[in-house]
Structure formats: structure tokens, C-alpha cells
Amino acid sequence: MGRNSGNSGVIGARVQTPQKQGRKGQKQKGQAWVAFKRFLTSIKKYRGWIIFSIILAIGSVALSIMIPKFLGDMTNIAVNTYPEIDFGSILGLVWLVLGLLVGSAALNYAQAYILTIVAAKYTRNLREQIIDKIARLPIAYFDKHKYGDTLSSMTNDVDIIAGSLSQEITDISLSLSTLVGAMVIMLSISVPLSLVAFIVVPMSVVVVGKIMNHAQKFFELRQNTLGVLNSVIEEDYAGQLIIKANSHERESLTDFKQTNQKLTNITRKAQFLSQLSMPITATFTNLSYIVVTVVGGMFTIQGQITIGALQAFIQYVSRFNRPITEIASATATIQGLLASTERIFQFLEQPEEAPDLEPARVVDDVKGAVEFHNVDFSYLPDKPVIRDFSVKVIPGMKVAIVGPTGAGKTTLINLLMRFYDPVSGYITIDGVPTMEMKRSDVRRLFGMVLQDTWLFSGTVEDNLRYGCQSASLEDIKRAAKMCNVHHVIEALPNTYHSVISEDSDNISAGEKQLITIARAMVANPPMMILDEATSNVDTRTERLIQDSLEKLTHGRTSFVIAHRLSTIRNSDLILVMRDGAVVEQGTHSELLKAGGFYAELYNSQFAEN
Amino acid sequence: MLKLFRYLKPYWWQVGLLILATGGQTFATLQIPALMADIINNGIVKENTDYIWQQGLIMLGVAVISAGCALVSSYFSARVGANFSRDVRADIYRQVLNLNLADTKDYSTASLITRTTNDVNQVQQMIMMMLSVMLLAPMFCIFALVMAVQTAPDMSWIIAIGVAGIIISAIVILGITMPKFKIFQKLIDKITLLTRENLTGLKVIRAFDNEGLEKDKFDKTNNELMRLNIFLDKILKLEGPLVNIIFNGTTLLCSWVGISLLNKDFTYLGDMSAFAQYVAYVMMSFLMLSILFVMLPRANVCAGRIREVLNIKPKICWKVETEGVPDKQASIEFRKVDFRYPGAGEKVLDDISFKAQAGESVAFIGSTGSGKSTLINLVPRFYEATSGEILVNGINVRNYARDDLIRRIGVVPQKGVLFAGTVKSNIKFGAPKATDAQVEEAAKIAQADNFIRKLPDGYAAHIAQGGTNVSGGQKQRLSIARAICKNPDIFIFDDAFSALDMKTDARLRAALKPVTDEAVTLIVAQRVSTIKDADQIIVLNDGKIVGKGKHFDLLKKCKIYQAIVESQLSEAEFKKEMRRADG
């Protein structure tokens, strides 16, 4: 171990690198190179600053690299002038070294400072790009991908980049220049001694590299096993009640123990191998000290070099040692960093929603006539979901969409809102094809109340204003009153300024539902899309909800995914869906008379025994 | 944190060896600078080649010993660390499975999972750090200090200056940044929250065309985060250059002081570089300790969270053997049962009494919070009744051995929960001895046979973790099949039919009839249509029974029941029902 702390003040950071590199896994060489090039392109904007910081790093090293040499010179002067030591010259050197020290530290800090700002801006931009991308991706993307993956990119991957980007650039530029500098000076002191050192030191790198490669396999394995164990735990905890209800504890524990033991064995090996790198490096460092001291001692006796030069040389051996191991560990971290950037870039490259037609058509003063013209649609190319579906909805009509669970009722909603576009055929609003309108304009024509009561964390007032930013508090209160939720809000500690969120428990599920209804009321759109939710709401609240929905749909063209018989019977048109397709359409009595699927459905559900 | 150390107890001799090896490693490593100084003083200066060789060989030996010790300590620290986390994890897991709903109700599943996985990992890392750094640093520090003072007692004051420099710079930097780290964490959490909202609210945001609004909100936090990030990093990045100055400055000081002492004693020539090396070791060990102090609070929080779970005392004790002989005939009886959550004032269930024999069904209806779910959870003792008696087959549930009671009860919860495995393994979950024929029979009754046969491998089809590869309705039907397969005396359906469409619901209930002939059926439901035919409907309100009887009786007598029925039917239908009730 050298006496020089090098550039990384935090030793602990090094200790953890094996885990980091294990987690990221090993990329194929070619892939890593592609990822690296992409990363370089993405950071192009800051190229000037990064180059400048590298120059500063080189400067910092250039200043400090001579310090051991001057310290050696001090010894030499002392030895040569002994016993009448020339303290004047030595003191001069002391000041020089001090100056170099401070200058080098200042440059070092300046380059770290620049990189800090670059890294912070870069990660901020990455976050911004991700959030923009989320807004521009088609809904289809999120139907196919778990949002946990996107969220993990935003948090874990960006954090990894934020945590290591500036550190790694600093480390590598400092290490490389130290390496070169030390080599030059060592050679200038003694070529044969340098050759001895150059042979011993890199051996440690080779050995450590081999071991780390091996360890990395175990770390990958460990990460996978940990994943398996995590999912076992997750599943069993979530299903705790079922395990208890079936006396399955023993079997579950046995299964768990098996995976737990497997993880333990792998962890043991991985940790051991990764911990080996420290003693091995230390041993090789010691070895190089010994060889240099012994061989150098001989040279000194033969008069080839001075004692001061030997002392300085020993210092350079440590300066030469450190950067090599540091570069080795930095490359591992960089692999992790590249894996993270790669995941982010892949997300950012996903095809976006097709751009809106230019110039888009605008429908003013919408009446609410909606028409499906021979619409074909499929989520997967070979599995048609809706075939040749046509329907004409006249303004003010109430359309009920009914069918068993999983029949694809939301598909119709997706098409109406242009979350998806038909494969062929088209939908018109007041005669204008929605495909020729801007997506945002189409969506603004509909108010949507879904089963999933999404509220963002913020005040009740802001949540209610969500669909119409210009609404006054009076408008909001009026809507809340109409939707029977005013008194609920008034009962909250800060009334309309109370903070609520998706999982807040200061209001019930039913009250959340009422708030989303009021939110749609504030937006006051010409048409409505509703998903009648019934579960988990007590009777009283359910009535309030029904009443509010009634008011909301009054006089508006509305599409309702209906569960309640009363809603279905009171609607002007019923679309019956089965296995993803619209199989029947008509009014209640028409459909009952037809004696088809609807009649069957109705009889099984509502008829008396 | 310290309390978790008891998990190291089984491995005491390994820890002992670890400490010995670490000591050996430290001692050996520290000999090298002394030997080097010796070579310079006695070998090079005196031009004694043999001595140089001899000491060089000794140095080599010391280096090998040091490496050997390091090997041993690495091995044991990896071993102890891995075993430690295995034991802690297994204990938490066992504890969570053994605890009852009443015990874990204050903890979310997510938080329990984090405690078992993340927190244990954090503590393991800390323990391993401690076993290496905590042991190594003080030993290093003490040995190096002794060696330094021995080498050059006149120069010892330099150590104090170097150490003081390290400590002061660490305190200043941490003092400024630490308080801001909490804000930093909050901003990170907020970014996560906003991203989550953008993802979960995808459709709503687009429906309201509010992408811009969301972006503005996000940008604000994002910029705030960036500014704080820059501020923190600016200060943290000071550490590297500062430490550099301190280390190199100390070396410089050693050289200068050493040289000025040369007139007194020429051996200072070799000693000063050895001394400088020792001082560097001392400062390094302080640096390592300061890192430990940064990490310790975080690990401590994790350890605290783990202990919290381990310290929960289960509130329900089971008999080892069932006391008394349960009737062959299925039956259930509640006698004046009260329930309140521990520490809570209000009763969740108040004076509940009812009785049912084999072949009968009891349905519970009432608004949310009326106590329906709590009531049925008392039967398998997921919760314990505060007072009163619950009898299953004539024996108080408290007198049952756990397995004996559980095998008599088939529970179907509101949410269909499945486990990774196959369709078959899931249906057999509560009845490991069931034959294939029994499994298929259960599936048929649960209206699941049809879709199972359509799966690629039929009954051997793979079920993903949490059953994510089957639909909600299918999950529910499989979990009903699981209960049927147990062939229990008592069926409990906790709002189990709500995920089914009404048609499947009706078919399933028809198929269930013959199976439940020999059993008591308890049903909790929201839909009146589901429970209309029950032999006994119990209407709950605020934990009290406000109505008991058959559908039409209740329609006549019970106001609350009327209100529930009215809310679910159209006016005309309701009137019709009422007429039938009267008729």
C-alpha cells in the first residue's frame, strides 16, 4: 500500500465495486463497444468541458508527479552535504513541493467541479427525456411492458449514472496520466530498475483480473438467485393467508430454505473471490517493494543510483501500482454504467405514436355524433379482435357496452380515445374522421371516468381542476356539489386544500370515485366515457355515484361499460361484446326479442331462478 | 444492530479465526516498512550485500505470511457473512409465515418483503464491512502507531497533525452535506412518485391532454434535484484533493523533520520513509473508520426494521393435540362473539351468534366496514375472538390443533392468489394427497376445467409467480377449485364471486350445490343475486347483526337489507321483488 492516497478519497467506494459489476453482468465485447459509442454521442454536448477537465487532470498529475523526486532530492542533498547539511536548498525544495501540492490539488478540484456539473446536467436531461418519452409512447407500449421496468430505468439506472459518471471520468483520466507520468520518471531515474518494476507490477493485474472475471460469474449467478429468492418471498408473503388457510407453512419453509441455501453458497464464493483481490494486490505490491528494494539496494552499493533516488523510486512504484488496479475496477463500473445507459437509450428509441396529421381538422361546437365505419382492429397482427364493426350513435345517445369479463369492452374505449387506431375502417365525430384530427383534440372531446380512480398527489382542488386549468374555485365547488362530494371534501382537515394521493387513506375508494366524476364534470366535455365500477363501495356511496353519473351523462353522448341492469336498460343502444368482438347491437327489448347472446346473458344474470 | 450480533454466535470460532488472521495480516504488513528501513540503514548505507539479501528474504516471508492470513480472513468473512444473512432471512421468513393477520396488520406486505431481502442484504454488507474494516482499521491504527513511535519517537507529533487533519476535514465535509442528504432523498422519492404517477395515470393524463402540465411539474423537481446534486457534489469532491494534500503534506513534513534530525542520528535517513509509511497507515485507518460511521446509521435503521419483525410476539397459541373429539357431521356455531383490534376501543364485531349444520349456507351482507370479512377470518383463527365462543364441529376452535382445524376449512379469498408452479400444484395446494381425478373433479365444479384444457399443457400448465399469466376470473376459479379439492367441512367464500361475470357465477353456484351438501358454507358477498338463495342471510351493520333470515323474510322485515336490494335493482324490479316477498 502506498502512502499516497491517490485520487479517490473514499476507499469504501472501491470495496463495493465487485458487487456493482456483478449486478450489471458482462456484456459482449461488440455490444459494449456499440453502447459506448452511443453513450459518447449522447454526451457530445459537453465534449468541450470533458476535454477541458481531462486537461486539468493531466495538469494536476504533472504537478504532483514530481513530488517524490523532489523529496528524494532533499534526502540526497542532506546525505551529500552531511554533516554540514545545506538546509537552505532543502527548505527551497520544501516550499516548491508545498506549492506543487496545493497547485495540483486545486487543478484536481477544478476538474472534479466541472465534471460534477456536467454529470448533474446530463442526468437531469436523461430524466427529462424519459418523462417526455413516456408522454409520447403509444399506449400499446405500456400494455405490453410492465411499468416497473420503465420506473426502474428512471430510478436505478439514472442513479447509477449520476453516481458514477463524474467519478469514473475523473478516476480514469487521473489514473492514466499518473501511470504515464510515473513511468516516465521511473525510467529517468533508472532504466534497469524500471524494467524490474514493470515486470512485477502488471502480474498482479493479470491475476486479479482473472479472479475478478471468475468472481463476476458468481456475482451474476448470485444476482439471479437473489431474484429467485425475492420472488419466492414476495409470492409467499402476498399469499400468506392462503398458506395459512391450507397449512402449507412447512412445505413453503422447506422450499424457501432450499433457495436460501443456494443463495448462501453462491454468495460465499462470490464474496470470497471478490475479497481476494485486495490481499492479492497487496501481496504483489509488497513483492514489487521487496524486489525494488533488494535490486535497488545492490544498484546503490554499486553506485549506479543514489539513496535518495532509490527512496523516490520506491514511491513511484506505489504510484505506478495504484492506477493499474484503479483502471481495472473503473472498467468494471463503466460496464455497469454502460448497461444502464443502454437500457435508457433502448427505451428512448422505442417508436413513438405516429405524428398527428398536418394540417389537422378541427371540429368546432361538437354535437356528439359518433360513427364507426367498418372498423377492423387487432392487438396482434394475426388475432383480429374487432371485425367490420359499424355503428351510428346520434348526439345525446347513451350507449351501453356489455359482455362478460375479458370480452374486450375496453378495446372500444381505446379506439374512441385514439389510444389505439383501427387497422382499417375509421371513426367519425360529427362526420370528421378522428384520424384526421389531432389526438389531443379527440381526447379533449371526451370525459373519462374509469374504474381505476387515478388521482395524483396534490390538493383536492388541483385534482379537480385537472381537466380544466382555467376553472375557478367556484366552478370546482359547484361540480363537487353536483357530484355529491362537496360535503366529503368539506369534512377533510384542509377542505379543498387537503393533500390526497393515489394511495391515501383519508378518503375511501368510493369517495375517490366521486372525485374523479367531479373532475370530469369540471372539464365539461361534450361526450363521456364511463366504466361503471361496483366492487368495494358501500350501498350509500354507490347510490351517490350512480346519481352523479346520471347527472354527468345527462344530455351528452356517452359510452358506458355497464354492469348495472338499470343502466343497461335505460340506455339507447346496447353493444354486446363476446370474446373481443361486438356480437350484437340494439336496444334492450330488441335484443331480448332476438334471443341471442344478450338474452342468454340477461336471463342467467337477472332473471329469477 | 448489536442485537443482531447474536446471529454470529454459532460461528464464534470462525469469527475468532477471522480476528486472529486479521491481526496476523496487520502485523505482517506493518513489518515491511520497518524491514525496508533496516535494509537502507544497515544494508545499503553500510554496503552489506549479504545483509540486503538476507533481509530481502525475510521480507518475502513476511509478505507470504500476510497473504496467507488475508486469504484465511477473506474466506471466513465471506462464510460468516453469507451464513449470517441466511439465518436472519430464514428467521424473518419463518416469523412472517407463523404470524397471524392480527400480528402483521401494521406492516404492509411490501414492507415485510423489503425487510426480508433488502434490509438483510444491507446488514450483511455492514457486518462484512465490520468484520474486515472494523477489525482491520483499529488494529492497523494501533500497530502502526506503535511501530511509528518505535521507529522515530522524536517525530510522533507529526501523527497527531495528520490525524487531526483527516478528522477535521471529514467532520466539516460531512457536517455540511449530511443534513442535505435527507432533502436529497426526498427529491429522489418525489421523482419516483411523479414518474409512477405518469405511468399509472397514463390514460387519464392523455385523456385530459395534460402531458404539458405533468412535464412542468416534473421539470421543477428535476431542476431542484440537479441544483442540490451540484451543491452536494461540489463539497464532497473537496474531500479527494484535501486528503491528498494532507497525505502528501505529512510525508513532506516527515522528510523535513527527518532531515533536520539527521545531525542527531544518521539512522533517521532510513527511518523517515518508514515513519512516513506508518503515518499514512494511521491516517488511512481513520479514513476507513469515518466511512464506517457514514454507513453505520443506515445499516442501523435496517437492523432496527428487522428486529421489529422478529420481536413481534404471536398473539395466538395453538394446542398441540386437539382436545375433545369433533363431530363427524359438519357444523358451525358462533356464541356471543365479540371482536376488537388489540388496543382499539370500538368493537368490530358485537355479540354475534348464529348456528349452521351440514348442507346449510350462511351469507353475510353489509356495507364496507360492517365486519363481514373479520367475522369469517375468526373461523380459521386468522384473528382471535375477543370474547365468546366459536365452535367447529362442536369443538371450540381454541381447542383444535392447528392442522386439524385448518384441514376442515376451505377458504376462498376475495383476491385469487396463486403460486408459481402448475395448475395442478395450485389446486392441490391444501390437499397434497389428492389424486388427479380429484383435482380434475374440483376444477370441473369450479368451472375451470374448460379453460385449463385449453392451456398448452392442460393441468401441467405453468403458473407464473403470483399467477400473472391467467386472467382475474380464471385465478378466482382456480382458487375456488383449490378449496373444493380440500373437501373441507366448512367452505368460506369471501366475496369470491365478484371477479366472475354473473353467468359464470350462477353456473358455478349450481355446480357447487352437491359438493356443499355435506359441508357448511359461509359466503360474504356484495351482490344480492349471489346470496339470495342462502338458507340464512345475516345482515351486518357496524359489527352488529341487524337482520337474520331468508331473502324474502328480510325484504319484509329488515330496512337495511331493503336498501341494499333496492340499490342493486331497478325500481321496477325492486317493486317486483317486494311484491314477491309479500306474496
mmCIF file with all atom_site columns, C-alpha atoms in Angstrom, chain B residues 252-368:
data_model
loop_
_atom_site.group_PDB
_atom_site.id
_atom_site.type_symbol
_atom_site.label_atom_id
_atom_site.label_alt_id
_atom_site.label_comp_id
_atom_site.label_asym_id
_atom_site.label_entity_id
_atom_site.label_seq_id
_atom_site.pdbx_PDB_ins_code
_atom_site.Cartn_x
_atom_site.Cartn_y
_atom_site.Cartn_z
_atom_site.occupancy
_atom_site.B_iso_or_equiv
_atom_site.pdbx_formal_charge
_atom_site.auth_seq_id
_atom_site.auth_comp_id
_atom_site.auth_asym_id
_atom_site.auth_atom_id
_atom_site.pdbx_PDB_model_num
ATOM 1   C CA . LEU B 1 252 ? 6.806   16.231  3.288  1.00 0.00 ? 252 LEU B CA 1
ATOM 2   C CA . LEU B 1 253 ? 6.797   17.065  6.957  1.00 0.00 ? 253 LEU B CA 1
ATOM 3   C CA . CYS B 1 254 ? 8.344   13.672  7.757  1.00 0.00 ? 254 CYS B CA 1
ATOM 4   C CA . SER B 1 255 ? 11.137  14.281  5.259  1.00 0.00 ? 255 SER B CA 1
ATOM 5   C CA . TRP B 1 256 ? 11.831  17.759  6.534  1.00 0.00 ? 256 TRP B CA 1
ATOM 6   C CA . VAL B 1 257 ? 11.770  16.808  10.203 1.00 0.00 ? 257 VAL B CA 1
ATOM 7   C CA . GLY B 1 258 ? 13.754  13.640  9.496  1.00 0.00 ? 258 GLY B CA 1
ATOM 8   C CA . ILE B 1 259 ? 16.441  15.560  7.688  1.00 0.00 ? 259 ILE B CA 1
ATOM 9   C CA . SER B 1 260 ? 16.679  18.180  10.385 1.00 0.00 ? 260 SER B CA 1
ATOM 10  C CA . LEU B 1 261 ? 17.175  15.369  12.905 1.00 0.00 ? 261 LEU B CA 1
ATOM 11  C CA . LEU B 1 262 ? 19.954  13.773  10.853 1.00 0.00 ? 262 LEU B CA 1
ATOM 12  C CA . ASN B 1 263 ? 22.634  15.661  12.735 1.00 0.00 ? 263 ASN B CA 1
ATOM 13  C CA . LYS B 1 264 ? 21.486  13.951  15.910 1.00 0.00 ? 264 LYS B CA 1
ATOM 14  C CA . ASP B 1 265 ? 21.281  10.456  14.488 1.00 0.00 ? 265 ASP B CA 1
ATOM 15  C CA . PHE B 1 266 ? 22.028  9.356   10.962 1.00 0.00 ? 266 PHE B CA 1
ATOM 16  C CA . THR B 1 267 ? 19.591  6.355   11.140 1.00 0.00 ? 267 THR B CA 1
ATOM 17  C CA . TYR B 1 268 ? 16.770  8.835   10.563 1.00 0.00 ? 268 TYR B CA 1
ATOM 18  C CA . LEU B 1 269 ? 17.670  8.549   6.911  1.00 0.00 ? 269 LEU B CA 1
ATOM 19  C CA . GLY B 1 270 ? 16.028  5.116   6.633  1.00 0.00 ? 270 GLY B CA 1
ATOM 20  C CA . ASP B 1 271 ? 13.551  5.716   9.406  1.00 0.00 ? 271 ASP B CA 1
ATOM 21  C CA . MET B 1 272 ? 11.865  8.741   7.977  1.00 0.00 ? 272 MET B CA 1
ATOM 22  C CA . SER B 1 273 ? 10.433  6.925   4.976  1.00 0.00 ? 273 SER B CA 1
ATOM 23  C CA . ALA B 1 274 ? 9.302   4.023   7.164  1.00 0.00 ? 274 ALA B CA 1
ATOM 24  C CA . PHE B 1 275 ? 7.798   6.505   9.563  1.00 0.00 ? 275 PHE B CA 1
ATOM 25  C CA . ALA B 1 276 ? 6.010   8.296   6.749  1.00 0.00 ? 276 ALA B CA 1
ATOM 26  C CA . GLN B 1 277 ? 4.581   4.948   5.679  1.00 0.00 ? 277 GLN B CA 1
ATOM 27  C CA . TYR B 1 278 ? 3.271   4.261   9.203  1.00 0.00 ? 278 TYR B CA 1
ATOM 28  C CA . VAL B 1 279 ? 1.714   7.677   9.486  1.00 0.00 ? 279 VAL B CA 1
ATOM 29  C CA . ALA B 1 280 ? -0.031  7.040   6.212  1.00 0.00 ? 280 ALA B CA 1
ATOM 30  C CA . TYR B 1 281 ? -1.414  3.776   7.637  1.00 0.00 ? 281 TYR B CA 1
ATOM 31  C CA . VAL B 1 282 ? -2.675  5.521   10.750 1.00 0.00 ? 282 VAL B CA 1
ATOM 32  C CA . MET B 1 283 ? -4.422  8.191   8.711  1.00 0.00 ? 283 MET B CA 1
ATOM 33  C CA . MET B 1 284 ? -5.846  5.592   6.355  1.00 0.00 ? 284 MET B CA 1
ATOM 34  C CA . SER B 1 285 ? -7.389  3.644   9.216  1.00 0.00 ? 285 SER B CA 1
ATOM 35  C CA . PHE B 1 286 ? -9.074  6.804   10.449 1.00 0.00 ? 286 PHE B CA 1
ATOM 36  C CA . LEU B 1 287 ? -10.369 7.406   6.957  1.00 0.00 ? 287 LEU B CA 1
ATOM 37  C CA . MET B 1 288 ? -11.782 3.887   6.839  1.00 0.00 ? 288 MET B CA 1
ATOM 38  C CA . LEU B 1 289 ? -13.464 4.336   10.201 1.00 0.00 ? 289 LEU B CA 1
ATOM 39  C CA . SER B 1 290 ? -15.041 7.584   9.063  1.00 0.00 ? 290 SER B CA 1
ATOM 40  C CA . ILE B 1 291 ? -16.600 5.720   6.133  1.00 0.00 ? 291 ILE B CA 1
ATOM 41  C CA . LEU B 1 292 ? -17.925 3.158   8.554  1.00 0.00 ? 292 LEU B CA 1
ATOM 42  C CA . PHE B 1 293 ? -19.552 5.907   10.542 1.00 0.00 ? 293 PHE B CA 1
ATOM 43  C CA . VAL B 1 294 ? -21.282 7.166   7.430  1.00 0.00 ? 294 VAL B CA 1
ATOM 44  C CA . MET B 1 295 ? -22.617 3.707   6.679  1.00 0.00 ? 295 MET B CA 1
ATOM 45  C CA . LEU B 1 296 ? -23.478 2.660   10.206 1.00 0.00 ? 296 LEU B CA 1
ATOM 46  C CA . PRO B 1 297 ? -26.650 4.738   10.703 1.00 0.00 ? 297 PRO B CA 1
ATOM 47  C CA . ARG B 1 298 ? -28.177 3.349   7.525  1.00 0.00 ? 298 ARG B CA 1
ATOM 48  C CA . ALA B 1 299 ? -27.403 -0.241  8.475  1.00 0.00 ? 299 ALA B CA 1
ATOM 49  C CA . ASN B 1 300 ? -28.721 0.501   11.919 1.00 0.00 ? 300 ASN B CA 1
ATOM 50  C CA . VAL B 1 301 ? -32.063 1.580   10.522 1.00 0.00 ? 301 VAL B CA 1
ATOM 51  C CA . CYS B 1 302 ? -32.243 -1.678  8.569  1.00 0.00 ? 302 CYS B CA 1
ATOM 52  C CA . ALA B 1 303 ? -31.283 -3.721  11.606 1.00 0.00 ? 303 ALA B CA 1
ATOM 53  C CA . GLY B 1 304 ? -33.971 -1.957  13.600 1.00 0.00 ? 304 GLY B CA 1
ATOM 54  C CA . ARG B 1 305 ? -36.574 -2.767  10.973 1.00 0.00 ? 305 ARG B CA 1
ATOM 55  C CA . ILE B 1 306 ? -35.549 -6.422  11.012 1.00 0.00 ? 306 ILE B CA 1
ATOM 56  C CA . ARG B 1 307 ? -35.702 -6.643  14.777 1.00 0.00 ? 307 ARG B CA 1
ATOM 57  C CA . GLU B 1 308 ? -39.137 -5.080  14.768 1.00 0.00 ? 308 GLU B CA 1
ATOM 58  C CA . VAL B 1 309 ? -40.449 -8.054  12.808 1.00 0.00 ? 309 VAL B CA 1
ATOM 59  C CA . LEU B 1 310 ? -38.530 -10.642 14.789 1.00 0.00 ? 310 LEU B CA 1
ATOM 60  C CA . ASN B 1 311 ? -39.781 -9.199  18.034 1.00 0.00 ? 311 ASN B CA 1
ATOM 61  C CA . ILE B 1 312 ? -43.473 -9.488  17.237 1.00 0.00 ? 312 ILE B CA 1
ATOM 62  C CA . LYS B 1 313 ? -44.968 -11.951 19.689 1.00 0.00 ? 313 LYS B CA 1
ATOM 63  C CA . PRO B 1 314 ? -47.627 -14.128 18.076 1.00 0.00 ? 314 PRO B CA 1
ATOM 64  C CA . LYS B 1 315 ? -50.913 -13.498 19.854 1.00 0.00 ? 315 LYS B CA 1
ATOM 65  C CA . ILE B 1 316 ? -52.484 -16.832 19.084 1.00 0.00 ? 316 ILE B CA 1
ATOM 66  C CA . CYS B 1 317 ? -51.329 -20.073 20.655 1.00 0.00 ? 317 CYS B CA 1
ATOM 67  C CA . TRP B 1 318 ? -52.342 -23.432 19.291 1.00 0.00 ? 318 TRP B CA 1
ATOM 68  C CA . LYS B 1 319 ? -52.903 -26.701 21.083 1.00 0.00 ? 319 LYS B CA 1
ATOM 69  C CA . VAL B 1 320 ? -50.506 -29.472 20.119 1.00 0.00 ? 320 VAL B CA 1
ATOM 70  C CA . GLU B 1 321 ? -53.321 -32.029 20.013 1.00 0.00 ? 321 GLU B CA 1
ATOM 71  C CA . THR B 1 322 ? -56.998 -31.365 19.514 1.00 0.00 ? 322 THR B CA 1
ATOM 72  C CA . GLU B 1 323 ? -58.772 -31.570 22.851 1.00 0.00 ? 323 GLU B CA 1
ATOM 73  C CA . GLY B 1 324 ? -62.035 -33.442 22.566 1.00 0.00 ? 324 GLY B CA 1
ATOM 74  C CA . VAL B 1 325 ? -63.499 -35.346 19.647 1.00 0.00 ? 325 VAL B CA 1
ATOM 75  C CA . PRO B 1 326 ? -65.034 -33.219 16.897 1.00 0.00 ? 326 PRO B CA 1
ATOM 76  C CA . ASP B 1 327 ? -68.360 -34.383 15.421 1.00 0.00 ? 327 ASP B CA 1
ATOM 77  C CA . LYS B 1 328 ? -68.283 -36.248 12.131 1.00 0.00 ? 328 LYS B CA 1
ATOM 78  C CA . GLN B 1 329 ? -71.089 -34.020 10.914 1.00 0.00 ? 329 GLN B CA 1
ATOM 79  C CA . ALA B 1 330 ? -70.010 -30.548 9.839  1.00 0.00 ? 330 ALA B CA 1
ATOM 80  C CA . SER B 1 331 ? -71.404 -27.690 11.862 1.00 0.00 ? 331 SER B CA 1
ATOM 81  C CA . ILE B 1 332 ? -70.506 -24.198 12.955 1.00 0.00 ? 332 ILE B CA 1
ATOM 82  C CA . GLU B 1 333 ? -71.696 -22.072 15.779 1.00 0.00 ? 333 GLU B CA 1
ATOM 83  C CA . PHE B 1 334 ? -70.883 -18.547 16.974 1.00 0.00 ? 334 PHE B CA 1
ATOM 84  C CA . ARG B 1 335 ? -71.840 -17.892 20.594 1.00 0.00 ? 335 ARG B CA 1
ATOM 85  C CA . LYS B 1 336 ? -71.911 -14.237 21.602 1.00 0.00 ? 336 LYS B CA 1
ATOM 86  C CA . VAL B 1 337 ? -68.724 -13.450 19.759 1.00 0.00 ? 337 VAL B CA 1
ATOM 87  C CA . ASP B 1 338 ? -67.124 -10.020 20.189 1.00 0.00 ? 338 ASP B CA 1
ATOM 88  C CA . PHE B 1 339 ? -64.043 -8.794  18.407 1.00 0.00 ? 339 PHE B CA 1
ATOM 89  C CA . ARG B 1 340 ? -61.967 -5.682  18.702 1.00 0.00 ? 340 ARG B CA 1
ATOM 90  C CA . TYR B 1 341 ? -58.490 -4.998  17.427 1.00 0.00 ? 341 TYR B CA 1
ATOM 91  C CA . PRO B 1 342 ? -55.928 -5.039  20.201 1.00 0.00 ? 342 PRO B CA 1
ATOM 92  C CA . GLY B 1 343 ? -55.713 -1.588  21.714 1.00 0.00 ? 343 GLY B CA 1
ATOM 93  C CA . ALA B 1 344 ? -58.725 -0.300  19.797 1.00 0.00 ? 344 ALA B CA 1
ATOM 94  C CA . GLY B 1 345 ? -61.731 0.945   21.709 1.00 0.00 ? 345 GLY B CA 1
ATOM 95  C CA . GLU B 1 346 ? -64.542 0.132   19.372 1.00 0.00 ? 346 GLU B CA 1
ATOM 96  C CA . LYS B 1 347 ? -65.800 -3.343  18.760 1.00 0.00 ? 347 LYS B CA 1
ATOM 97  C CA . VAL B 1 348 ? -65.548 -4.513  15.183 1.00 0.00 ? 348 VAL B CA 1
ATOM 98  C CA . LEU B 1 349 ? -67.948 -7.360  15.929 1.00 0.00 ? 349 LEU B CA 1
ATOM 99  C CA . ASP B 1 350 ? -70.534 -7.155  18.648 1.00 0.00 ? 350 ASP B CA 1
ATOM 100 C CA . ASP B 1 351 ? -72.480 -10.086 20.090 1.00 0.00 ? 351 ASP B CA 1
ATOM 101 C CA . ILE B 1 352 ? -72.519 -12.321 17.023 1.00 0.00 ? 352 ILE B CA 1
ATOM 102 C CA . SER B 1 353 ? -74.433 -15.561 17.415 1.00 0.00 ? 353 SER B CA 1
ATOM 103 C CA . PHE B 1 354 ? -75.603 -17.986 14.751 1.00 0.00 ? 354 PHE B CA 1
ATOM 104 C CA . LYS B 1 355 ? -75.589 -21.677 14.024 1.00 0.00 ? 355 LYS B CA 1
ATOM 105 C CA . ALA B 1 356 ? -75.482 -23.793 10.883 1.00 0.00 ? 356 ALA B CA 1
ATOM 106 C CA . GLN B 1 357 ? -75.477 -27.531 10.121 1.00 0.00 ? 357 GLN B CA 1
ATOM 107 C CA . ALA B 1 358 ? -74.059 -29.546 7.233  1.00 0.00 ? 358 ALA B CA 1
ATOM 108 C CA . GLY B 1 359 ? -75.716 -28.687 3.948  1.00 0.00 ? 359 GLY B CA 1
ATOM 109 C CA . GLU B 1 360 ? -76.711 -25.216 5.087  1.00 0.00 ? 360 GLU B CA 1
ATOM 110 C CA . SER B 1 361 ? -75.361 -21.956 3.818  1.00 0.00 ? 361 SER B CA 1
ATOM 111 C CA . VAL B 1 362 ? -74.953 -18.695 5.692  1.00 0.00 ? 362 VAL B CA 1
ATOM 112 C CA . ALA B 1 363 ? -74.487 -15.461 3.793  1.00 0.00 ? 363 ALA B CA 1
ATOM 113 C CA . PHE B 1 364 ? -73.181 -12.213 5.197  1.00 0.00 ? 364 PHE B CA 1
ATOM 114 C CA . ILE B 1 365 ? -74.033 -8.878  3.660  1.00 0.00 ? 365 ILE B CA 1
ATOM 115 C CA . GLY B 1 366 ? -73.483 -5.312  4.710  1.00 0.00 ? 366 GLY B CA 1
ATOM 116 C CA . SER B 1 367 ? -71.584 -2.207  3.698  1.00 0.00 ? 367 SER B CA 1
ATOM 117 C CA . THR B 1 368 ? -67.803 -1.901  3.812  1.00 0.00 ? 368 THR B CA 1
#
